[in-house]
Amino acid sequence: MPTLETFDTVVVGGGPAGATAATDLARRGRSVLLLDKAGRIKPCGGAIPPRAIRDFDIPDHMLVAKITGARMVAPSARQVDMPIDGGFVGMVDRGPFDEWLRERAATAGATRRVGTFERLSRDDSGLSLVHYRPRAAKDAEMTVCVRARTVIGADGALSQVARQAVPGADKVPHVFAYHEIVRSPTDGAADYDPARCDVYYQGPLSPDFYAWIFPHGDTTSIGTGSMKKGFALREAVAQLRRTTGLDACETLRHEGAPIPLHPLKRWDNGRDVLLAGDAAGVVAPASGEGIYYALAGGRLAAEAIDEALATGDARALALARKRFMKQHGRVFFILGLLQRFWYRSDWTRERFVGMCRDPDVQRLTWQAYMNKELVRSRPAAHMRIFFKDIASLCGLAHP
């Protein structure tokens, strides 16, 4: 097929992971095709920590709000405030933010196309063929085909690239998330603070995860998630809006999607396909945070792909997962334990929120979140938290 376009890498999916991988590879001089659907916005609280802003050069104008604290709400409706001491968490609106990332990739030299990925095949020489349907195609059966020396699947939790190329990619459990974007209320019009994220650990709002109210400046994300099939996500969000007075706010849009619960055991096919972002399962347990880890995973995918192209050794693709887990695996493990132990019932969640009053818990939580690494310099505080955990879990301490 001599007339087919050939790219060093075709990136399927233009969210934070795919767009970052495309940007980094283009900057390294690789020919890159960034293929993305139009108009798809993932349900997301939109929080990005300072480390993401620093590491990935996120300009201030992309931050629609700066959060200076969080409020945890227990099953009993008790509230615990967790102020950020001297810092903030940035908030982005995923529609404009993701588009800005894609435009940055194009500016770096990547070719952008809007279309829907269909399938992978191979030509006579063994190179991958990426088949996609352009958005402008009048015939639903019309597809375009390009050659790819390597492929990055960054097409979300239900990645078609992953399901076609990487064994076991369809076995990861998911939290199902839903949110509504509303016009933010005026001051005093509802139980709302434009500089505070509210997190609700209440069974009627989520039996096994949490519900949230995250300010985005002129808009606000109100959402929830659950692993339980059949749980009424929309009804839970409607209930949260009623109890907080946000039901009077205009609804601008709503989205729902699955969120993976832990990283896949394998991110590549051992030949020329590598996964990144939600497709690789890099969403933090307990918090559901994904933007920073998608950005980081996209960068590591670009590094591994570039090394594989430079050396011709497909084993380099496995470096993306190896390096990611070396940097973040312990945090994911601890957050997974937290979710399994503390989210399992309203009784344990009541005690979890109670622990959030502790100054040591607040300091270490924010330091770890803001910098994306475990805090090792305060062993005494870690020991105090450990024994408080045990006492709370055994019911020996007041929640």
Short mmCIF file of C-alpha atoms in Angstrom, two decimals, residues 15-17 20 42 44-69 84 87-98 100-101 104 197 210 214-216 221 282 284 287-296 365-372:
data_model
loop_
_atom_site.label_atom_id
_atom_site.label_comp_id
_atom_site.label_asym_id
_atom_site.label_seq_id
_atom_site.Cartn_x
_atom_site.Cartn_y
_atom_site.Cartn_z
CA GLY A 15 -7.27 13.82 26.37
CA PRO A 16 -4.46 14.78 28.77
CA ALA A 17 -2.54 11.52 28.25
CA THR A 20 0.82 15.10 26.18
CA LYS A 42 -15.09 13.20 30.38
CA CYS A 44 -14.26 15.03 35.90
CA GLY A 45 -13.91 17.22 38.96
CA GLY A 46 -11.12 19.07 37.15
CA ALA A 47 -8.57 19.31 39.96
CA ILE A 48 -4.87 19.57 39.13
CA PRO A 49 -2.19 19.87 41.84
CA PRO A 50 0.71 22.34 41.80
CA ARG A 51 3.10 19.63 40.62
CA ALA A 52 1.05 19.18 37.44
CA ILE A 53 1.05 22.92 36.83
CA ARG A 54 4.84 22.99 37.22
CA ASP A 55 5.78 19.80 35.38
CA PHE A 56 3.50 20.35 32.40
CA ASP A 57 3.64 24.13 32.05
CA ILE A 58 -0.07 24.75 32.60
CA PRO A 59 -0.64 28.50 32.15
CA ASP A 60 -2.56 30.42 34.78
CA HIS A 61 -5.31 31.40 32.34
CA MET A 62 -6.35 27.73 32.08
CA LEU A 63 -7.18 27.65 35.80
CA VAL A 64 -10.83 28.58 36.21
CA ALA A 65 -10.60 28.46 40.01
CA LYS A 66 -8.02 28.13 42.77
CA ILE A 67 -9.14 25.96 45.69
CA THR A 68 -7.75 26.73 49.13
CA GLY A 69 -9.50 24.02 51.13
CA ILE A 84 -4.59 24.18 52.46
CA GLY A 87 -1.15 26.89 48.65
CA PHE A 88 -3.95 26.04 46.28
CA VAL A 89 -5.26 23.34 43.95
CA GLY A 90 -5.98 24.48 40.41
CA MET A 91 -9.30 23.69 38.74
CA VAL A 92 -9.80 23.34 35.00
CA ASP A 93 -12.81 22.96 32.74
CA ARG A 94 -12.07 19.80 30.77
CA GLY A 95 -13.59 21.06 27.52
CA PRO A 96 -11.30 24.09 27.01
CA PHE A 97 -8.42 22.45 28.88
CA ASP A 98 -8.28 19.33 26.72
CA TRP A 100 -5.70 23.61 24.71
CA LEU A 101 -3.58 20.47 25.20
CA ARG A 104 -0.26 22.54 22.03
CA CYS A 197 -14.19 21.49 47.23
CA TYR A 210 -18.11 9.59 47.19
CA PHE A 214 -16.17 21.18 42.79
CA PRO A 215 -16.16 24.89 41.83
CA HIS A 216 -14.98 25.85 38.35
CA SER A 221 -19.25 20.23 38.81
CA VAL A 282 -3.99 5.23 35.82
CA ALA A 284 -5.87 7.04 41.71
CA SER A 287 -9.72 9.96 45.18
CA GLY A 288 -10.53 9.14 41.56
CA GLU A 289 -7.89 11.69 40.54
CA GLY A 290 -6.81 11.20 36.95
CA ILE A 291 -5.58 14.39 35.27
CA TYR A 292 -2.10 14.49 36.81
CA TYR A 293 -1.58 10.76 36.34
CA ALA A 294 -2.79 10.97 32.75
CA LEU A 295 -0.32 13.77 32.02
CA ALA A 296 2.49 11.81 33.70
CA THR A 365 -2.57 14.51 53.03
CA TRP A 366 -2.14 17.90 51.39
CA GLN A 367 1.65 17.57 51.13
CA ALA A 368 1.32 14.18 49.43
CA TYR A 369 -1.45 15.38 47.11
CA MET A 370 0.19 18.65 46.10
CA ASN A 371 3.60 17.11 45.39
CA LYS A 372 2.50 13.61 44.28
#
